Amino acid sequence: MTERTAESVGNLGYHAHIYYDPAKTRGIAERVCAAVGEKFPVEIEEFRDVPRGPHPISNALVIFKPDQFEHVVPWLMLNRDGLDVLVHPLTTDAVEDHRGYAIWLGNPVELKLHTLSQGRRGGQLPKGVTP
Ligand code: ZN
């Protein structure tokens, strides 16, 4: 079996999906996103009050390049303020990105993996990154 290294898997970046409840914790999510956006070169893509794609819960999407992982993820571990966060890479397999390759900060949420394309890229890449 060939070892699948980060290079052979072809990861082009990461998403941090910060889950929130629009009626209760949107303000917390806004504060967390504002802080992470001030500290690191990330893109705060949008607040999705209506759940979309594989995510069954409202979430704010933070996009960043691979070299920011070691900065952004430890910061979120300590500063997510009780919110659950899904961090997943952006490889050539959108299903694995959200299943085998993903990490959770807080409580994992069951995702709708059938909405994703197996064996294909999915999800918005960081600005300036092309497949
Ligand atoms: Zn994503």
Short mmCIF file of N, CA and C and ligand atoms in Angstrom, two decimals:
data_model
loop_
_atom_site.label_atom_id
_atom_site.label_comp_id
_atom_site.label_asym_id
_atom_site.label_seq_id
_atom_site.Cartn_x
_atom_site.Cartn_y
_atom_site.Cartn_z
N MET A 1 0.85 -1.20 0.00
CA MET A 1 0.00 0.00 0.00
C MET A 1 0.88 1.25 0.00
N THR A 2 0.54 2.16 -0.83
CA THR A 2 1.30 3.42 -0.90
C THR A 2 0.79 4.37 0.19
N GLU A 3 1.72 4.98 0.87
CA GLU A 3 1.32 5.95 1.88
C GLU A 3 0.77 7.21 1.20
N ARG A 4 -0.35 7.65 1.71
CA ARG A 4 -0.95 8.85 1.12
C ARG A 4 -0.49 10.08 1.90
N THR A 5 0.44 10.77 1.33
CA THR A 5 0.95 11.95 1.99
C THR A 5 0.09 13.15 1.63
N ALA A 6 0.32 14.24 2.34
CA ALA A 6 -0.43 15.46 2.05
C ALA A 6 -0.23 15.85 0.59
N GLU A 7 0.97 15.61 0.10
CA GLU A 7 1.25 16.02 -1.28
C GLU A 7 0.50 15.13 -2.27
N SER A 8 0.52 13.81 -2.02
CA SER A 8 -0.13 12.92 -2.98
C SER A 8 -1.65 13.08 -2.94
N VAL A 9 -2.19 13.45 -1.77
CA VAL A 9 -3.62 13.66 -1.69
C VAL A 9 -4.00 14.98 -2.37
N GLY A 10 -3.07 15.92 -2.44
CA GLY A 10 -3.33 17.14 -3.18
C GLY A 10 -4.25 18.11 -2.49
N ASN A 11 -3.96 18.38 -1.23
CA ASN A 11 -4.79 19.32 -0.49
C ASN A 11 -4.45 20.78 -0.86
N LEU A 12 -5.50 21.56 -1.12
CA LEU A 12 -5.29 22.95 -1.56
C LEU A 12 -5.73 23.99 -0.54
N GLY A 13 -6.19 23.54 0.61
CA GLY A 13 -6.62 24.51 1.62
C GLY A 13 -7.56 23.86 2.61
N TYR A 14 -8.17 24.72 3.43
CA TYR A 14 -9.07 24.21 4.46
C TYR A 14 -10.29 25.10 4.60
N HIS A 15 -11.36 24.46 5.05
CA HIS A 15 -12.53 25.19 5.52
C HIS A 15 -12.66 24.96 7.02
N ALA A 16 -13.02 25.99 7.74
CA ALA A 16 -13.52 25.84 9.10
C ALA A 16 -14.99 26.28 9.05
N HIS A 17 -15.88 25.36 9.31
CA HIS A 17 -17.31 25.68 9.36
C HIS A 17 -17.67 25.86 10.83
N ILE A 18 -18.04 27.06 11.18
CA ILE A 18 -18.37 27.38 12.57
C ILE A 18 -19.89 27.32 12.70
N TYR A 19 -20.36 26.30 13.40
CA TYR A 19 -21.80 26.07 13.51
C TYR A 19 -22.41 26.98 14.57
N TYR A 20 -23.61 27.45 14.27
CA TYR A 20 -24.31 28.30 15.23
C TYR A 20 -25.82 28.15 15.07
N ASP A 21 -26.51 28.65 16.06
CA ASP A 21 -27.97 28.70 16.03
C ASP A 21 -28.35 30.14 15.70
N PRO A 22 -29.05 30.38 14.58
CA PRO A 22 -29.36 31.77 14.19
C PRO A 22 -30.09 32.55 15.27
N ALA A 23 -30.88 31.86 16.09
CA ALA A 23 -31.67 32.55 17.12
C ALA A 23 -30.88 32.78 18.40
N LYS A 24 -29.82 32.00 18.61
CA LYS A 24 -29.16 32.04 19.93
C LYS A 24 -27.68 32.38 19.89
N THR A 25 -26.96 31.83 18.92
CA THR A 25 -25.49 31.96 19.00
C THR A 25 -24.87 32.62 17.77
N ARG A 26 -25.69 33.28 16.94
CA ARG A 26 -25.11 33.95 15.76
C ARG A 26 -24.11 35.03 16.18
N GLY A 27 -24.45 35.73 17.24
CA GLY A 27 -23.57 36.81 17.71
C GLY A 27 -22.21 36.27 18.15
N ILE A 28 -22.21 35.11 18.78
CA ILE A 28 -20.94 34.50 19.18
C ILE A 28 -20.13 34.14 17.93
N ALA A 29 -20.82 33.54 16.95
CA ALA A 29 -20.14 33.17 15.70
C ALA A 29 -19.56 34.41 15.02
N GLU A 30 -20.30 35.51 15.04
CA GLU A 30 -19.81 36.75 14.44
C GLU A 30 -18.55 37.23 15.13
N ARG A 31 -18.53 37.15 16.46
CA ARG A 31 -17.34 37.58 17.21
C ARG A 31 -16.14 36.68 16.94
N VAL A 32 -16.39 35.37 16.90
CA VAL A 32 -15.29 34.43 16.65
C VAL A 32 -14.71 34.68 15.25
N CYS A 33 -15.60 34.86 14.27
CA CYS A 33 -15.15 35.10 12.89
C CYS A 33 -14.39 36.42 12.77
N ALA A 34 -14.90 37.44 13.42
CA ALA A 34 -14.23 38.74 13.35
C ALA A 34 -12.83 38.64 13.93
N ALA A 35 -12.69 37.91 15.04
CA ALA A 35 -11.39 37.78 15.68
C ALA A 35 -10.43 36.96 14.82
N VAL A 36 -10.89 35.86 14.27
CA VAL A 36 -10.00 35.03 13.46
C VAL A 36 -9.59 35.78 12.19
N GLY A 37 -10.53 36.60 11.67
CA GLY A 37 -10.22 37.40 10.49
C GLY A 37 -9.23 38.51 10.75
N GLU A 38 -9.21 39.00 12.00
CA GLU A 38 -8.24 40.03 12.36
C GLU A 38 -6.86 39.45 12.58
N LYS A 39 -6.82 38.24 13.11
CA LYS A 39 -5.54 37.64 13.50
C LYS A 39 -4.81 36.98 12.35
N PHE A 40 -5.55 36.41 11.39
CA PHE A 40 -4.92 35.56 10.38
C PHE A 40 -5.42 35.92 8.98
N PRO A 41 -4.60 35.61 7.95
CA PRO A 41 -5.05 35.86 6.57
C PRO A 41 -6.01 34.78 6.11
N VAL A 42 -7.27 34.93 6.53
CA VAL A 42 -8.32 33.98 6.14
C VAL A 42 -9.41 34.75 5.41
N GLU A 43 -10.28 34.03 4.74
CA GLU A 43 -11.46 34.63 4.13
C GLU A 43 -12.68 34.18 4.92
N ILE A 44 -13.47 35.14 5.36
CA ILE A 44 -14.75 34.81 6.00
C ILE A 44 -15.76 34.84 4.87
N GLU A 45 -16.15 33.68 4.41
CA GLU A 45 -16.94 33.64 3.18
C GLU A 45 -18.34 34.15 3.41
N GLU A 46 -19.07 33.56 4.33
CA GLU A 46 -20.41 34.08 4.61
C GLU A 46 -21.03 33.36 5.79
N PHE A 47 -22.11 33.94 6.28
CA PHE A 47 -22.91 33.30 7.33
C PHE A 47 -24.11 32.66 6.65
N ARG A 48 -24.20 31.37 6.81
CA ARG A 48 -25.26 30.62 6.15
C ARG A 48 -26.33 30.30 7.19
N ASP A 49 -27.28 31.21 7.31
CA ASP A 49 -28.37 31.00 8.27
C ASP A 49 -29.25 29.82 7.86
N VAL A 50 -29.32 29.60 6.54
CA VAL A 50 -30.06 28.44 6.03
C VAL A 50 -29.03 27.36 5.73
N PRO A 51 -29.13 26.21 6.40
CA PRO A 51 -28.15 25.14 6.18
C PRO A 51 -28.07 24.76 4.71
N ARG A 52 -26.88 24.41 4.29
CA ARG A 52 -26.64 24.18 2.87
C ARG A 52 -25.69 22.98 2.69
N GLY A 53 -25.86 22.27 1.60
CA GLY A 53 -24.97 21.17 1.26
C GLY A 53 -24.96 20.11 2.35
N PRO A 54 -23.76 19.66 2.74
CA PRO A 54 -23.69 18.57 3.72
C PRO A 54 -23.95 19.01 5.15
N HIS A 55 -24.07 20.32 5.36
CA HIS A 55 -24.18 20.84 6.73
C HIS A 55 -25.63 20.96 7.15
N PRO A 56 -26.01 20.24 8.22
CA PRO A 56 -27.42 20.27 8.64
C PRO A 56 -27.76 21.45 9.54
N ILE A 57 -26.75 22.26 9.85
CA ILE A 57 -26.91 23.35 10.82
C ILE A 57 -26.33 24.62 10.20
N SER A 58 -26.89 25.76 10.58
CA SER A 58 -26.34 27.05 10.11
C SER A 58 -24.86 27.13 10.45
N ASN A 59 -24.10 27.75 9.55
CA ASN A 59 -22.66 27.84 9.82
C ASN A 59 -22.05 29.02 9.09
N ALA A 60 -20.94 29.49 9.66
CA ALA A 60 -20.12 30.51 9.01
C ALA A 60 -18.90 29.81 8.44
N LEU A 61 -18.56 30.17 7.21
CA LEU A 61 -17.46 29.49 6.52
C LEU A 61 -16.21 30.36 6.53
N VAL A 62 -15.14 29.79 7.07
CA VAL A 62 -13.82 30.43 7.07
C VAL A 62 -12.92 29.59 6.15
N ILE A 63 -12.29 30.25 5.18
CA ILE A 63 -11.44 29.55 4.20
C ILE A 63 -10.00 30.00 4.41
N PHE A 64 -9.07 29.04 4.39
CA PHE A 64 -7.66 29.43 4.53
C PHE A 64 -6.74 28.46 3.81
N LYS A 65 -5.53 28.95 3.56
CA LYS A 65 -4.53 28.16 2.84
C LYS A 65 -3.84 27.19 3.79
N PRO A 66 -3.21 26.14 3.20
CA PRO A 66 -2.58 25.12 4.04
C PRO A 66 -1.58 25.67 5.05
N ASP A 67 -0.85 26.70 4.70
CA ASP A 67 0.17 27.21 5.62
C ASP A 67 -0.42 27.93 6.84
N GLN A 68 -1.73 28.14 6.84
CA GLN A 68 -2.36 28.80 8.00
C GLN A 68 -2.96 27.80 8.98
N PHE A 69 -2.98 26.52 8.61
CA PHE A 69 -3.60 25.51 9.47
C PHE A 69 -3.03 25.55 10.88
N GLU A 70 -1.71 25.56 10.98
CA GLU A 70 -1.07 25.48 12.30
C GLU A 70 -1.34 26.71 13.15
N HIS A 71 -1.80 27.78 12.53
CA HIS A 71 -2.12 28.98 13.30
C HIS A 71 -3.62 29.05 13.62
N VAL A 72 -4.43 28.81 12.60
CA VAL A 72 -5.88 29.01 12.74
C VAL A 72 -6.50 27.94 13.64
N VAL A 73 -6.13 26.67 13.43
CA VAL A 73 -6.82 25.60 14.16
C VAL A 73 -6.52 25.63 15.66
N PRO A 74 -5.26 25.78 16.09
CA PRO A 74 -5.04 25.90 17.53
C PRO A 74 -5.75 27.11 18.14
N TRP A 75 -5.83 28.19 17.39
CA TRP A 75 -6.54 29.36 17.91
C TRP A 75 -8.02 29.05 18.09
N LEU A 76 -8.61 28.40 17.10
CA LEU A 76 -10.03 28.04 17.20
C LEU A 76 -10.28 27.06 18.34
N MET A 77 -9.34 26.14 18.58
CA MET A 77 -9.49 25.20 19.69
C MET A 77 -9.74 25.92 21.00
N LEU A 78 -9.03 27.02 21.17
CA LEU A 78 -9.09 27.73 22.45
C LEU A 78 -10.10 28.86 22.47
N ASN A 79 -10.58 29.26 21.29
CA ASN A 79 -11.40 30.48 21.23
C ASN A 79 -12.74 30.29 20.52
N ARG A 80 -13.20 29.05 20.39
CA ARG A 80 -14.45 28.83 19.66
C ARG A 80 -15.67 29.16 20.51
N ASP A 81 -15.45 29.43 21.78
CA ASP A 81 -16.50 29.95 22.66
C ASP A 81 -17.72 29.04 22.72
N GLY A 82 -17.47 27.74 22.77
CA GLY A 82 -18.55 26.77 22.91
C GLY A 82 -19.20 26.32 21.62
N LEU A 83 -18.85 26.96 20.51
CA LEU A 83 -19.44 26.57 19.23
C LEU A 83 -18.73 25.32 18.69
N ASP A 84 -19.46 24.52 17.96
CA ASP A 84 -18.87 23.35 17.31
C ASP A 84 -18.30 23.77 15.96
N VAL A 85 -17.12 23.25 15.65
CA VAL A 85 -16.43 23.65 14.42
C VAL A 85 -15.97 22.41 13.67
N LEU A 86 -16.28 22.37 12.39
CA LEU A 86 -15.78 21.33 11.49
C LEU A 86 -14.62 21.93 10.69
N VAL A 87 -13.46 21.27 10.74
CA VAL A 87 -12.34 21.69 9.91
C VAL A 87 -12.09 20.57 8.91
N HIS A 88 -12.13 20.92 7.61
CA HIS A 88 -11.88 19.88 6.61
C HIS A 88 -10.97 20.42 5.51
N PRO A 89 -10.17 19.51 4.92
CA PRO A 89 -9.28 19.93 3.83
C PRO A 89 -10.04 20.03 2.52
N LEU A 90 -9.36 20.45 1.49
CA LEU A 90 -9.94 20.59 0.15
C LEU A 90 -9.10 19.76 -0.81
N THR A 91 -9.37 18.46 -0.80
CA THR A 91 -8.61 17.53 -1.65
C THR A 91 -9.42 17.21 -2.90
N THR A 92 -9.06 16.12 -3.55
CA THR A 92 -9.77 15.71 -4.77
C THR A 92 -10.97 14.82 -4.46
N ASP A 93 -11.32 14.68 -3.18
CA ASP A 93 -12.47 13.87 -2.84
C ASP A 93 -13.32 14.58 -1.77
N ALA A 94 -14.38 15.18 -2.22
CA ALA A 94 -15.21 16.00 -1.31
C ALA A 94 -15.82 15.16 -0.19
N VAL A 95 -16.12 13.89 -0.46
CA VAL A 95 -16.71 13.05 0.59
C VAL A 95 -15.68 12.78 1.67
N GLU A 96 -14.48 12.35 1.28
CA GLU A 96 -13.43 12.10 2.28
C GLU A 96 -13.07 13.37 3.04
N ASP A 97 -13.08 14.50 2.37
CA ASP A 97 -12.78 15.77 3.03
C ASP A 97 -13.65 15.94 4.28
N HIS A 98 -14.92 15.54 4.14
CA HIS A 98 -15.88 15.76 5.22
C HIS A 98 -16.02 14.56 6.15
N ARG A 99 -15.41 13.42 5.81
CA ARG A 99 -15.57 12.20 6.59
C ARG A 99 -14.22 11.79 7.18
N GLY A 100 -13.39 11.13 6.39
CA GLY A 100 -12.13 10.59 6.92
C GLY A 100 -11.08 11.64 7.22
N TYR A 101 -11.08 12.72 6.48
CA TYR A 101 -10.03 13.73 6.65
C TYR A 101 -10.41 14.85 7.61
N ALA A 102 -11.65 14.89 8.03
CA ALA A 102 -12.13 16.04 8.82
C ALA A 102 -11.74 15.93 10.29
N ILE A 103 -11.66 17.05 10.95
CA ILE A 103 -11.54 17.07 12.41
C ILE A 103 -12.64 17.96 12.97
N TRP A 104 -13.02 17.64 14.20
CA TRP A 104 -14.08 18.42 14.86
C TRP A 104 -13.52 19.07 16.11
N LEU A 105 -13.90 20.29 16.33
CA LEU A 105 -13.64 20.97 17.60
C LEU A 105 -15.01 21.08 18.26
N GLY A 106 -15.15 20.48 19.44
CA GLY A 106 -16.48 20.41 20.04
C GLY A 106 -17.15 19.12 19.64
N ASN A 107 -18.46 19.18 19.43
CA ASN A 107 -19.23 17.97 19.17
C ASN A 107 -19.44 17.75 17.68
N PRO A 108 -19.11 16.54 17.18
CA PRO A 108 -19.38 16.24 15.78
C PRO A 108 -20.87 16.25 15.48
N VAL A 109 -21.18 16.64 14.27
CA VAL A 109 -22.56 16.69 13.80
C VAL A 109 -22.65 15.73 12.62
N GLU A 110 -23.74 15.00 12.53
CA GLU A 110 -23.89 14.09 11.39
C GLU A 110 -24.14 14.89 10.11
N LEU A 111 -23.29 14.66 9.12
CA LEU A 111 -23.37 15.42 7.88
C LEU A 111 -24.16 14.67 6.82
N LYS A 112 -24.67 15.42 5.85
CA LYS A 112 -25.40 14.82 4.72
C LYS A 112 -24.40 14.56 3.61
N LEU A 113 -23.66 13.47 3.77
CA LEU A 113 -22.56 13.19 2.82
C LEU A 113 -23.06 12.90 1.41
N HIS A 114 -24.31 12.48 1.28
CA HIS A 114 -24.84 12.17 -0.06
C HIS A 114 -24.94 13.41 -0.95
N THR A 115 -24.82 14.60 -0.35
CA THR A 115 -24.90 15.82 -1.16
C THR A 115 -23.56 16.12 -1.84
N LEU A 116 -22.52 15.35 -1.49
CA LEU A 116 -21.17 15.62 -2.01
C LEU A 116 -20.80 14.66 -3.13
N SER A 117 -19.82 15.08 -3.95
CA SER A 117 -19.37 14.24 -5.06
C SER A 117 -18.14 13.45 -4.65
N GLN A 118 -18.28 12.13 -4.62
CA GLN A 118 -17.14 11.28 -4.27
C GLN A 118 -16.12 11.32 -5.42
N GLY A 119 -14.84 11.43 -5.04
CA GLY A 119 -13.79 11.43 -6.05
C GLY A 119 -13.68 12.72 -6.83
N ARG A 120 -14.34 13.77 -6.36
CA ARG A 120 -14.24 15.07 -7.04
C ARG A 120 -14.02 16.17 -6.03
N ARG A 121 -13.38 17.22 -6.50
CA ARG A 121 -13.22 18.38 -5.63
C ARG A 121 -14.57 19.03 -5.38
N GLY A 122 -14.70 19.56 -4.20
CA GLY A 122 -15.91 20.29 -3.87
C GLY A 122 -15.54 21.38 -2.89
N GLY A 123 -16.29 22.44 -2.86
CA GLY A 123 -15.99 23.49 -1.89
C GLY A 123 -15.09 24.56 -2.47
N GLN A 124 -15.33 25.74 -1.99
CA GLN A 124 -14.61 26.92 -2.50
C GLN A 124 -13.16 26.92 -2.03
N LEU A 125 -12.25 27.11 -2.99
CA LEU A 125 -10.81 27.16 -2.66
C LEU A 125 -10.45 28.54 -2.16
N PRO A 126 -9.31 28.64 -1.44
CA PRO A 126 -8.83 29.97 -1.04
C PRO A 126 -8.58 30.82 -2.29
N LYS A 127 -8.75 32.12 -2.14
CA LYS A 127 -8.50 33.04 -3.27
C LYS A 127 -7.06 32.87 -3.77
N GLY A 128 -6.90 32.85 -5.08
CA GLY A 128 -5.56 32.74 -5.65
C GLY A 128 -5.07 31.31 -5.80
N VAL A 129 -5.84 30.35 -5.32
CA VAL A 129 -5.47 28.94 -5.45
C VAL A 129 -6.30 28.32 -6.56
N THR A 130 -5.64 27.64 -7.50
CA THR A 130 -6.37 26.98 -8.57
C THR A 130 -6.01 25.49 -8.58
N PRO A 131 -6.97 24.65 -8.92
CA PRO A 131 -6.71 23.21 -8.92
C PRO A 131 -5.71 22.78 -9.99
ZN ZN B 1 -16.54 23.20 3.53
#
